[in-house]
Coordinates of C-alpha atoms and ligand atoms in Angstrom, one line a residue:
Chain H
M21 CA 1.5 43.0 -1.2
A22 CA 2.4 41.2 -4.5
R23 CA 1.5 38.1 -2.6
V24 CA -2.2 39.9 -1.8
G25 CA -2.4 40.4 -5.2
L26 CA -1.3 36.7 -6.2
G27 CA -4.1 35.1 -3.7
A28 CA -6.6 37.3 -5.5
A29 CA -5.8 36.5 -8.9
L30 CA -5.9 32.7 -8.0
A31 CA -9.0 33.2 -6.4
V32 CA -10.5 34.9 -9.1
L33 CA -9.2 32.0 -11.6
S34 CA -10.8 29.2 -9.0
A35 CA -13.9 30.7 -8.6
C36 CA -15.3 29.8 -11.9
G37 CA -18.0 26.9 -11.9
Q38 CA -17.4 23.0 -11.8
A39 CA -17.8 23.0 -15.6
D40 CA -14.0 24.6 -15.9
F41 CA -12.5 20.9 -15.1
S42 CA -10.8 19.5 -17.8
E43 CA -12.0 15.7 -19.0
Q44 CA -8.7 14.7 -17.4
E45 CA -9.2 16.2 -14.3
K46 CA -12.6 15.2 -14.1
R47 CA -11.2 11.3 -15.1
A48 CA -9.2 12.1 -11.7
I49 CA -11.8 13.4 -9.9
A50 CA -14.0 10.1 -10.6
S51 CA -11.1 7.8 -10.0
L52 CA -10.8 9.4 -6.5
S53 CA -14.4 8.9 -5.3
L54 CA -15.6 6.0 -2.9
S55 CA -18.3 5.0 -5.5
A56 CA -15.6 3.9 -7.8
L57 CA -13.9 1.5 -5.3
G58 CA -14.8 -2.2 -6.2
E59 CA -15.9 -5.1 -4.4
L60 CA -14.2 -6.2 -1.5
P61 CA -11.3 -8.5 -3.0
H62 CA -11.8 -12.5 -1.8
D63 CA -9.3 -13.3 0.2
P64 CA -8.4 -17.1 -1.1
S65 CA -6.0 -17.4 1.9
N66 CA -8.8 -17.1 4.7
R67 CA -11.8 -19.2 3.6
F68 CA -13.6 -17.7 6.9
A69 CA -12.8 -14.2 5.9
D70 CA -16.7 -13.9 4.9
N71 CA -18.0 -15.6 7.5
P72 CA -20.2 -13.3 9.4
H73 CA -19.8 -16.1 12.4
A74 CA -16.5 -15.7 12.3
A75 CA -16.6 -11.8 12.0
A76 CA -18.7 -12.1 15.4
F77 CA -16.1 -13.9 16.6
G78 CA -13.3 -11.5 15.5
E79 CA -14.8 -8.6 17.2
T80 CA -15.2 -10.3 20.5
L81 CA -11.4 -11.1 20.2
F82 CA -10.5 -7.3 19.2
F83 CA -12.1 -6.1 22.3
D84 CA -10.6 -9.0 24.3
T85 CA -8.0 -8.0 27.2
G86 CA -7.5 -11.4 28.3
M87 CA -5.2 -12.0 25.4
S88 CA -2.5 -9.7 27.0
A89 CA 0.5 -9.9 29.3
N90 CA -1.3 -7.6 31.8
G91 CA -4.8 -8.1 30.7
A92 CA -5.0 -4.4 30.0
V93 CA -4.1 -4.7 26.0
A94 CA -6.4 -4.9 23.5
C95 CA -6.4 -4.6 19.7
A96 CA -9.0 -1.8 20.7
T97 CA -6.1 -0.3 23.0
C98 CA -4.7 1.3 19.9
H99 CA -7.5 0.5 17.4
L100 CA -10.3 2.6 19.1
P101 CA -13.4 2.4 17.2
E102 CA -14.4 6.0 17.5
R103 CA -11.1 7.4 16.5
Q104 CA -11.4 5.7 12.9
F105 CA -9.9 2.9 14.6
Q106 CA -6.5 4.4 16.1
D107 CA -5.2 6.3 18.9
D108 CA -3.6 9.6 18.1
L109 CA -0.5 9.2 19.3
A110 CA 2.7 9.3 17.6
L111 CA 3.6 6.1 19.2
A112 CA 1.4 3.3 20.4
E113 CA 1.1 2.6 23.7
G114 CA 0.5 -1.2 24.6
V115 CA 2.3 -3.7 27.3
G116 CA 5.1 -0.9 26.2
T117 CA 5.5 1.6 23.5
T118 CA 6.1 0.6 20.1
H119 CA 8.4 2.0 17.3
R120 CA 5.7 3.0 14.9
R121 CA 2.2 4.9 14.9
T122 CA -1.1 3.0 14.8
M123 CA -2.4 2.9 11.5
P124 CA -6.5 3.4 11.0
L125 CA -8.2 -0.1 9.7
A126 CA -11.2 1.3 7.3
N127 CA -10.8 -0.9 3.9
A128 CA -7.2 -2.1 5.2
A129 CA -8.9 -5.7 3.7
Y130 CA -8.0 -3.8 0.3
S131 CA -4.5 -3.7 0.5
P132 CA -2.5 -6.4 -0.2
W133 CA 0.3 -5.6 2.3
Q134 CA -0.3 -4.9 6.0
F135 CA 1.6 -2.8 8.4
W136 CA 3.9 0.5 7.1
D137 CA 6.6 -1.8 5.9
G138 CA 3.8 -4.5 4.6
R139 CA 5.8 -7.3 6.5
K140 CA 2.2 -9.3 6.4
D141 CA 0.1 -10.4 3.2
S142 CA -3.1 -10.7 4.5
L143 CA -5.1 -9.3 7.7
W144 CA -5.2 -12.6 9.5
S145 CA -1.7 -13.0 9.4
Q146 CA -1.4 -9.2 10.2
A147 CA -3.3 -10.3 13.7
L148 CA -0.9 -12.7 14.7
D149 CA 1.9 -10.2 15.0
P150 CA 0.5 -7.7 17.4
I151 CA -0.4 -10.5 20.2
E152 CA 3.5 -11.4 20.2
D153 CA 4.8 -8.3 20.3
A154 CA 6.1 -7.3 23.6
A155 CA 5.4 -4.0 23.2
E156 CA 2.1 -4.4 22.3
H157 CA 0.0 -7.4 24.0
G158 CA 2.9 -9.2 25.1
F159 CA 1.1 -12.5 24.7
D160 CA 2.2 -16.1 23.3
R161 CA 0.3 -18.6 21.3
A162 CA 0.2 -21.0 23.9
A163 CA -1.2 -18.8 26.3
V164 CA -3.7 -17.7 23.0
A165 CA -4.8 -21.4 22.8
H166 CA -5.4 -22.0 26.2
R167 CA -7.6 -18.6 26.7
V168 CA -9.4 -19.7 23.6
V169 CA -10.3 -23.2 25.3
A170 CA -11.6 -21.3 28.2
H171 CA -13.3 -18.5 27.4
H172 CA -14.3 -18.8 23.7
R173 CA -15.1 -22.7 23.1
E174 CA -18.5 -22.7 21.8
A175 CA -17.8 -19.5 19.3
Y176 CA -14.7 -21.3 18.0
E177 CA -15.9 -24.7 17.7
A178 CA -19.0 -23.5 15.8
I179 CA -17.2 -21.8 13.1
F180 CA -13.3 -23.9 12.9
G181 CA -14.4 -27.2 14.5
P182 CA -13.1 -29.3 17.5
L183 CA -10.2 -27.8 19.0
P184 CA -7.6 -29.3 19.7
D185 CA -6.8 -31.4 23.0
L186 CA -3.7 -28.6 24.7
S187 CA -3.8 -31.2 28.0
T188 CA -0.1 -31.3 27.6
V189 CA 0.8 -27.8 26.4
P190 CA 2.3 -25.7 28.8
A191 CA 0.6 -22.3 29.8
H192 CA 3.5 -20.2 27.8
G193 CA 5.1 -21.2 24.8
S194 CA 6.1 -19.3 21.4
P195 CA 8.8 -19.3 18.7
R196 CA 9.1 -15.9 19.2
G197 CA 8.5 -14.6 23.0
N198 CA 10.8 -14.4 26.0
P199 CA 13.5 -17.0 26.7
G200 CA 11.1 -19.1 29.1
A201 CA 8.4 -19.5 26.3
Q202 CA 11.0 -19.9 23.4
D203 CA 12.0 -23.0 25.5
A204 CA 8.7 -24.3 26.2
W205 CA 8.0 -24.0 22.6
R206 CA 11.2 -25.9 21.5
R207 CA 10.1 -29.0 23.9
L208 CA 6.5 -29.5 22.3
Q209 CA 6.3 -32.0 19.6
E210 CA 5.5 -30.9 16.3
D211 CA 1.9 -32.0 16.5
E212 CA 1.6 -29.8 19.3
R213 CA 3.0 -27.1 17.9
Y214 CA 1.0 -27.6 14.3
A215 CA -2.2 -27.8 16.7
V216 CA -1.1 -24.3 18.6
D217 CA -0.3 -22.7 15.2
R218 CA -3.2 -23.9 13.5
L219 CA -5.5 -22.8 16.4
Y220 CA -3.6 -19.3 16.5
A221 CA -3.8 -18.8 12.7
N222 CA -7.6 -19.2 13.2
V223 CA -8.0 -16.4 15.7
G224 CA -6.1 -14.4 13.3
K225 CA -8.6 -15.3 10.4
A226 CA -11.4 -14.5 13.2
L227 CA -10.0 -10.7 13.2
D228 CA -9.6 -10.5 9.8
A229 CA -13.5 -11.5 9.1
F230 CA -13.8 -9.0 11.7
Q231 CA -12.0 -6.2 10.3
R232 CA -13.2 -6.7 6.5
T233 CA -16.5 -5.3 8.1
I234 CA -14.6 -1.5 8.9
R235 CA -15.1 0.6 5.4
H236 CA -14.6 4.1 4.6
Q237 CA -17.8 6.3 4.9
P238 CA -18.3 8.5 1.9
T239 CA -18.1 12.4 2.6
R240 CA -18.1 15.8 1.0
F241 CA -15.7 15.2 -1.4
D242 CA -18.0 12.0 -2.5
R243 CA -20.4 13.7 -2.9
F244 CA -19.1 16.3 -4.8
A245 CA -17.1 14.2 -7.2
D246 CA -20.2 12.2 -7.9
A247 CA -21.9 15.2 -8.8
V248 CA -19.2 16.5 -11.0
S249 CA -19.3 12.6 -12.4
A250 CA -22.7 13.0 -13.7
G251 CA -22.1 16.3 -15.4
Q252 CA -24.2 18.0 -12.5
E253 CA -23.0 21.2 -10.6
P254 CA -22.5 20.3 -7.2
A255 CA -25.3 21.9 -4.8
G256 CA -25.6 22.7 -1.0
E257 CA -22.7 20.8 1.0
A258 CA -21.5 18.7 -2.0
A259 CA -20.1 22.2 -3.4
L260 CA -16.6 22.4 -2.9
T261 CA -15.1 26.2 -1.8
A262 CA -13.1 27.8 -4.3
L263 CA -10.1 27.2 -1.7
E264 CA -11.1 23.5 -1.8
T265 CA -11.1 23.4 -5.5
E266 CA -7.8 24.7 -6.0
G267 CA -6.5 22.4 -3.6
L268 CA -8.2 19.3 -5.3
R269 CA -6.4 20.7 -8.5
L270 CA -3.2 21.0 -7.0
F271 CA -3.5 17.3 -5.5
I272 CA -4.7 15.9 -8.9
G273 CA -2.0 18.2 -11.1
K274 CA 1.1 20.2 -10.1
A275 CA 1.6 19.0 -6.8
N276 CA 1.5 15.4 -8.0
C277 CA -0.3 14.1 -4.5
I278 CA -2.2 11.7 -7.0
D279 CA 1.0 9.7 -8.6
C280 CA 1.0 7.9 -5.0
H281 CA -2.4 9.0 -3.3
N282 CA -4.6 7.6 -5.9
G283 CA -7.7 5.4 -6.2
P284 CA -10.8 5.8 -4.2
R285 CA -8.4 4.9 -0.9
F286 CA -6.0 7.5 -1.8
T287 CA -3.4 4.9 -1.8
D288 CA -1.4 3.2 -4.5
D289 CA -0.7 -0.1 -1.7
H290 CA 2.8 0.3 -2.6
F291 CA 6.2 1.6 -0.8
H292 CA 7.7 5.0 -1.1
N293 CA 10.9 6.7 0.3
T294 CA 9.8 9.9 0.8
G295 CA 12.5 11.4 3.4
V296 CA 10.4 11.2 6.3
P297 CA 13.4 11.8 8.9
P298 CA 13.8 8.6 11.4
V299 CA 12.9 10.0 15.2
P300 CA 16.5 10.1 17.1
G301 CA 16.5 7.2 20.0
L302 CA 14.5 4.5 18.0
P303 CA 16.2 1.8 16.2
E304 CA 17.0 1.8 12.8
D305 CA 14.2 1.5 10.6
R306 CA 14.7 0.5 7.0
G307 CA 11.1 0.1 6.0
R308 CA 10.3 -2.3 3.1
A309 CA 14.0 -3.1 2.9
G310 CA 14.2 -4.9 6.5
I311 CA 11.3 -7.1 6.1
I312 CA 11.7 -8.9 3.1
E313 CA 13.4 -12.0 4.5
K314 CA 11.0 -12.3 7.4
L315 CA 8.0 -12.1 5.1
L316 CA 9.0 -15.0 2.9
A317 CA 9.9 -17.2 5.5
D318 CA 6.6 -16.2 7.3
P319 CA 4.9 -19.4 8.3
F320 CA 1.9 -17.5 8.0
N321 CA 2.2 -16.3 4.5
C322 CA -0.3 -16.8 1.4
L323 CA 2.1 -19.7 0.8
G324 CA 2.4 -21.2 4.2
A325 CA 0.5 -24.3 6.1
F326 CA -2.3 -22.0 7.6
S327 CA -3.5 -20.9 4.2
D328 CA -6.4 -21.3 2.2
A329 CA -4.7 -20.1 -0.9
D330 CA -3.0 -22.2 -4.1
E331 CA 0.1 -21.1 -5.1
A332 CA -1.3 -19.5 -7.9
E333 CA -3.4 -17.4 -5.8
C334 CA -0.2 -15.9 -3.6
G335 CA 0.8 -13.6 -6.9
E336 CA 1.4 -10.4 -4.6
L337 CA 4.1 -12.9 -2.4
R338 CA 5.4 -14.8 -5.5
F339 CA 5.9 -11.2 -7.7
M340 CA 7.0 -9.1 -5.1
V341 CA 10.6 -7.1 -5.3
T342 CA 12.7 -8.5 -3.2
A343 CA 15.8 -6.5 -3.7
S344 CA 15.7 -3.0 -5.0
P345 CA 17.3 0.3 -3.4
E346 CA 14.2 1.7 -3.7
L347 CA 12.8 -0.5 -0.8
E348 CA 15.2 1.4 1.4
R349 CA 13.2 3.4 4.1
A350 CA 10.3 3.0 2.0
F351 CA 7.0 3.0 3.8
K352 CA 3.5 2.0 3.0
T353 CA 1.1 5.4 1.3
P354 CA -1.0 5.6 3.9
S355 CA -5.0 6.7 3.2
L356 CA -5.7 10.2 3.4
R357 CA -9.2 9.9 3.8
G358 CA -10.1 10.9 7.7
A359 CA -6.1 12.0 7.9
A360 CA -7.2 15.8 8.5
S361 CA -8.6 14.8 11.9
R362 CA -6.3 12.5 13.2
P363 CA -2.5 14.1 13.6
P364 CA -0.1 13.4 13.9
Y365 CA 1.4 12.1 10.6
M366 CA 4.0 9.6 9.2
H367 CA 4.9 6.3 10.0
S368 CA 6.2 7.0 13.6
G369 CA 4.4 10.4 14.0
Q370 CA 7.3 12.4 13.0
I371 CA 5.0 15.3 11.8
A372 CA 2.9 16.7 14.1
T373 CA 0.2 19.1 11.7
L374 CA -0.8 19.0 8.1
E375 CA 1.1 22.3 7.6
A376 CA 4.0 20.7 8.5
V377 CA 3.4 17.8 6.0
I378 CA 3.1 20.2 3.3
D379 CA 6.4 21.9 4.2
H380 CA 7.5 18.5 4.2
Y381 CA 6.6 18.0 0.5
S382 CA 7.8 21.5 -0.5
E383 CA 11.2 20.8 1.0
A384 CA 11.4 17.3 -0.3
P385 CA 14.4 16.8 2.2
K386 CA 17.4 14.1 1.1
P387 CA 16.6 11.2 3.2
V388 CA 19.0 9.5 5.5
S389 CA 19.5 6.6 3.4
G390 CA 17.9 5.5 0.2
I391 CA 16.3 7.2 -2.4
S392 CA 13.2 9.9 -2.2
Q393 CA 11.0 9.6 -4.6
I394 CA 9.4 13.1 -3.7
S395 CA 10.4 16.3 -5.9
P396 CA 10.4 19.4 -4.2
V397 CA 7.3 21.5 -5.2
I398 CA 7.1 25.3 -4.7
F399 CA 3.7 26.1 -3.2
T400 CA 2.5 29.8 -2.9
D401 CA 0.9 30.6 0.9
R402 CA -2.7 30.1 -0.7
G403 CA -1.6 26.9 -2.4
R404 CA -0.6 25.2 1.3
L405 CA -4.0 26.4 2.4
A406 CA -5.8 25.2 -0.6
L407 CA -4.3 21.6 -0.2
I408 CA -5.2 21.3 3.6
A409 CA -8.7 22.6 2.9
F410 CA -8.6 19.8 0.6
L411 CA -7.6 17.3 2.5
K412 CA -10.3 18.3 5.4
T413 CA -13.0 17.5 2.4
L414 CA -11.9 13.7 2.9
D415 CA -13.0 14.1 6.3
D416 CA -16.4 14.9 7.8
D417 CA -15.6 15.3 11.1
L418 CA -13.6 18.3 10.3
S419 CA -14.9 20.1 6.6
D420 CA -16.9 22.8 7.2
P421 CA -18.5 24.2 3.8
Chain C
M64 CA 34.4 34.3 -1.7
L65 CA 32.0 32.4 0.5
R66 CA 29.3 34.3 -0.9
W67 CA 30.2 33.8 -4.2
I68 CA 30.2 30.2 -3.1
L69 CA 26.5 30.0 -1.1
G70 CA 25.4 32.3 -4.6
G71 CA 26.2 29.5 -6.6
A72 CA 24.8 26.7 -4.8
A73 CA 21.8 28.5 -4.6
L74 CA 21.5 29.0 -8.1
L75 CA 22.4 25.1 -8.4
V76 CA 19.9 24.1 -5.9
V77 CA 17.3 26.3 -7.8
A78 CA 18.0 24.8 -10.9
V79 CA 17.9 21.1 -9.5
V80 CA 14.4 21.9 -8.2
G81 CA 13.3 23.3 -11.2
F82 CA 14.5 20.5 -13.4
M83 CA 12.7 17.5 -11.0
A84 CA 9.7 19.8 -11.1
W85 CA 9.3 19.6 -14.8
R86 CA 10.5 16.2 -14.7
M87 CA 7.8 14.9 -12.2
M88 CA 5.0 17.3 -14.0
A89 CA 5.7 16.5 -17.3
P90 CA 2.7 14.5 -19.6
P91 CA 4.1 11.9 -21.8
P92 CA 5.7 12.9 -24.8
A93 CA 3.0 13.5 -27.2
D94 CA 4.8 10.9 -30.0
L95 CA 5.2 8.4 -28.0
D96 CA 5.2 5.1 -29.6
L97 CA 2.3 3.1 -28.0
S98 CA 2.6 0.3 -30.4
R99 CA 2.4 -3.3 -28.7
E100 CA 4.0 -5.5 -31.3
R101 CA 7.9 -4.1 -32.2
P102 CA 11.3 -5.8 -33.8
T103 CA 14.0 -6.1 -30.7
E104 CA 16.8 -3.9 -30.3
A105 CA 19.3 -5.5 -32.9
G106 CA 15.9 -6.9 -35.5
I107 CA 16.3 -10.5 -34.2
Y108 CA 13.1 -11.0 -33.4
Q109 CA 9.6 -9.1 -33.7
V110 CA 7.6 -9.5 -30.2
Q111 CA 4.2 -8.8 -30.0
I112 CA 2.2 -7.7 -26.3
A113 CA -1.0 -8.6 -24.9
P114 CA -2.9 -8.2 -21.5
Q115 CA -4.3 -11.5 -20.7
I116 CA -7.4 -9.9 -20.0
G117 CA -7.9 -6.4 -20.9
P118 CA -8.0 -3.4 -20.3
V119 CA -5.2 -3.0 -17.8
V120 CA -6.6 -0.5 -15.2
Q121 CA -4.2 0.6 -12.6
G122 CA -3.4 -1.0 -8.9
A123 CA -4.7 -4.3 -10.2
L124 CA -2.0 -7.5 -10.5
H125 CA -2.4 -8.9 -14.0
S126 CA -0.4 -11.1 -16.7
W127 CA 0.3 -10.6 -19.8
V128 CA 1.3 -12.7 -23.0
A129 CA 4.2 -11.9 -25.2
T130 CA 4.7 -13.9 -28.0
V131 CA 7.9 -14.2 -29.6
R132 CA 8.6 -14.8 -33.5
L133 CA 11.9 -14.4 -35.6
A134 CA 12.2 -11.8 -38.3
D135 CA 10.9 -14.4 -40.8
G136 CA 7.7 -14.8 -38.8
S137 CA 8.4 -18.1 -37.3
P138 CA 7.7 -18.8 -33.5
V139 CA 10.5 -18.9 -30.9
E140 CA 9.4 -21.7 -28.4
D141 CA 12.7 -21.7 -26.6
A142 CA 13.2 -18.4 -25.0
Q143 CA 14.5 -17.5 -21.5
V144 CA 12.4 -14.2 -21.4
T145 CA 13.2 -11.5 -18.6
I146 CA 11.1 -8.2 -17.6
D147 CA 12.4 -5.2 -16.3
G148 CA 10.4 -1.6 -16.7
G149 CA 9.5 1.8 -14.7
M150 CA 8.4 5.2 -14.9
P151 CA 11.3 7.2 -17.0
Q152 CA 9.5 10.5 -15.6
H153 CA 9.8 9.4 -12.2
G154 CA 12.7 7.8 -12.2
H155 CA 11.4 4.4 -10.7
G156 CA 11.1 0.9 -11.4
L157 CA 8.2 -1.6 -11.4
P158 CA 6.4 -2.0 -8.2
T159 CA 6.5 -5.7 -8.9
A160 CA 9.1 -7.8 -10.7
P161 CA 7.0 -10.2 -13.1
Q162 CA 8.5 -13.5 -14.2
A163 CA 7.7 -15.0 -17.8
T164 CA 6.0 -18.2 -15.8
G165 CA 5.5 -20.6 -18.7
H166 CA 5.8 -21.3 -22.7
Q167 CA 1.8 -21.6 -23.9
G168 CA 3.2 -22.6 -27.3
E169 CA 3.5 -21.0 -30.7
G170 CA 6.4 -18.4 -29.0
R171 CA 3.6 -17.3 -26.5
Y172 CA 5.0 -16.5 -23.2
L173 CA 2.7 -16.0 -19.9
I174 CA 4.0 -12.6 -18.1
E175 CA 2.5 -13.0 -14.2
G176 CA 2.9 -10.4 -11.5
V177 CA 2.6 -7.1 -13.7
R178 CA 1.0 -4.0 -11.5
F179 CA 1.3 -0.6 -12.7
N180 CA 0.5 1.5 -9.6
M181 CA 0.3 5.1 -10.8
G182 CA -1.1 7.0 -14.0
G183 CA 1.3 8.2 -16.6
W184 CA 4.1 6.8 -19.0
W185 CA 5.5 3.3 -17.9
E186 CA 8.1 1.4 -20.2
L187 CA 8.1 -2.6 -19.8
T188 CA 11.4 -4.1 -21.4
L189 CA 11.5 -7.8 -22.7
D190 CA 15.2 -9.2 -22.6
I191 CA 14.9 -12.3 -24.8
S192 CA 17.5 -15.2 -25.3
S193 CA 17.6 -18.3 -27.4
P194 CA 19.4 -20.0 -29.7
A195 CA 18.9 -17.0 -32.0
G196 CA 20.8 -14.7 -29.8
E197 CA 20.3 -12.2 -27.1
D198 CA 18.1 -8.9 -27.5
S199 CA 15.6 -6.8 -26.1
V200 CA 12.9 -4.6 -26.6
T201 CA 11.1 -1.8 -24.9
F202 CA 7.2 -1.4 -24.8
N203 CA 5.5 2.1 -23.7
L204 CA 2.3 2.2 -22.2
V205 CA 0.1 5.0 -20.9
I206 CA -1.8 3.9 -17.5
E207 CA -4.6 6.6 -17.2
Ligands
CU779 CU1 5.5 6.9 -10.7

């Protein structure tokens, strides 16, 4: 009875018009609209990033199952275009099963860091990881090079110039592969390794150019926010219901969600320990803390031989935090655009529903290691429903006005 | 007895929850000193900071210029400057590791690699050491 009373009182409170938003709330709402998203950042490490031929070649490669150990896995196997470029699974299925959940790809090009732990500092360098991951494509760079020569010569050469002579390079070889492939890699001459690596980096650069074209589309929330910013009363489907408005107010206010899920992509592009529990049976996952050395030593990073950037243009890598207790079990803040229609949630799909996500934020459990950056928030039942209703306005597949 | 202990623990939990929630939700203190020019703690230096290209926006990696003078106004040309900071109300540090990357003359030091990934109250602390001594100064910034 008391609960009903409270709910009714809140409903009355939030039933007033949009004019009720404070100036600070209006600024927060405007800051979240897709209209506030700046131009796609220039990527100095990839001079082909905005080359349309590279994007077209990248699209071909994205769907090319020939770049896998079993001939059946492409990027699109896990990043399904009709499913926001993800797969709705807790753990992805490639040649094997991964330890993390597939990430959606829209506007990934805006982020300085790729993957849940940000172990890659560009989209082109990122693309080289799944191809050689035993659980994903299970392939190797020498095999990629031979495949490009055999199947994609024309497209490749039109963008990157003549392909190297690979007649002395064995069918398989990589510093990361199985012992056979690693052995073959060690036996190559340095210039042969460089030729393969360069070709491999260019494959990544084409995949980067394609993925830069994958963008978020405006949703009901954006139409609402743009009306509020223009000083108009949102009309028709752009008007949020009382419950949705209440959720928005919580999101940008008392629930502190906007601290981390901020800006038009609803992410601060940073890493936080939020106490999400590990999945029993999977290897220890320290998140950001576990990858710093690898990132600094990565030959395909911004400062490496295959990057087109000057040192001065590699600020993210040069000034990243390399040691801090805050990196322990810290994962990248995911965008919340489209999240409502693609459970499960979190870096290894630990949380099955949005309801359970809200429970997680309300309980703010102690992490198995590191320091959680979230504090418990006490939600009323209506507050929970309101936050979920708001999240659905970021997803045109789900929101029902 | 056990009940009493549990009750006590529950009370403590509630108190902690209340405290944390207050900490997170609190707006920056109204009387926060937002001046961009201040003396260091022990008064050895007078330091002024300015974004290299204003205004500062949330999320973008950017640079600042810190001008370091002695109390008498003369520029300090041979200082070592290190940078630290964070959000006092959130209990976390800076998302990047900014560095003073060069002296541009007349006591002006370029600080590269600064990012503020959240809105709210930030502190930026500069530790300065030169033959004149070691001292530090903390600036407050509020990011919208
Ligand atoms: Cu913060």
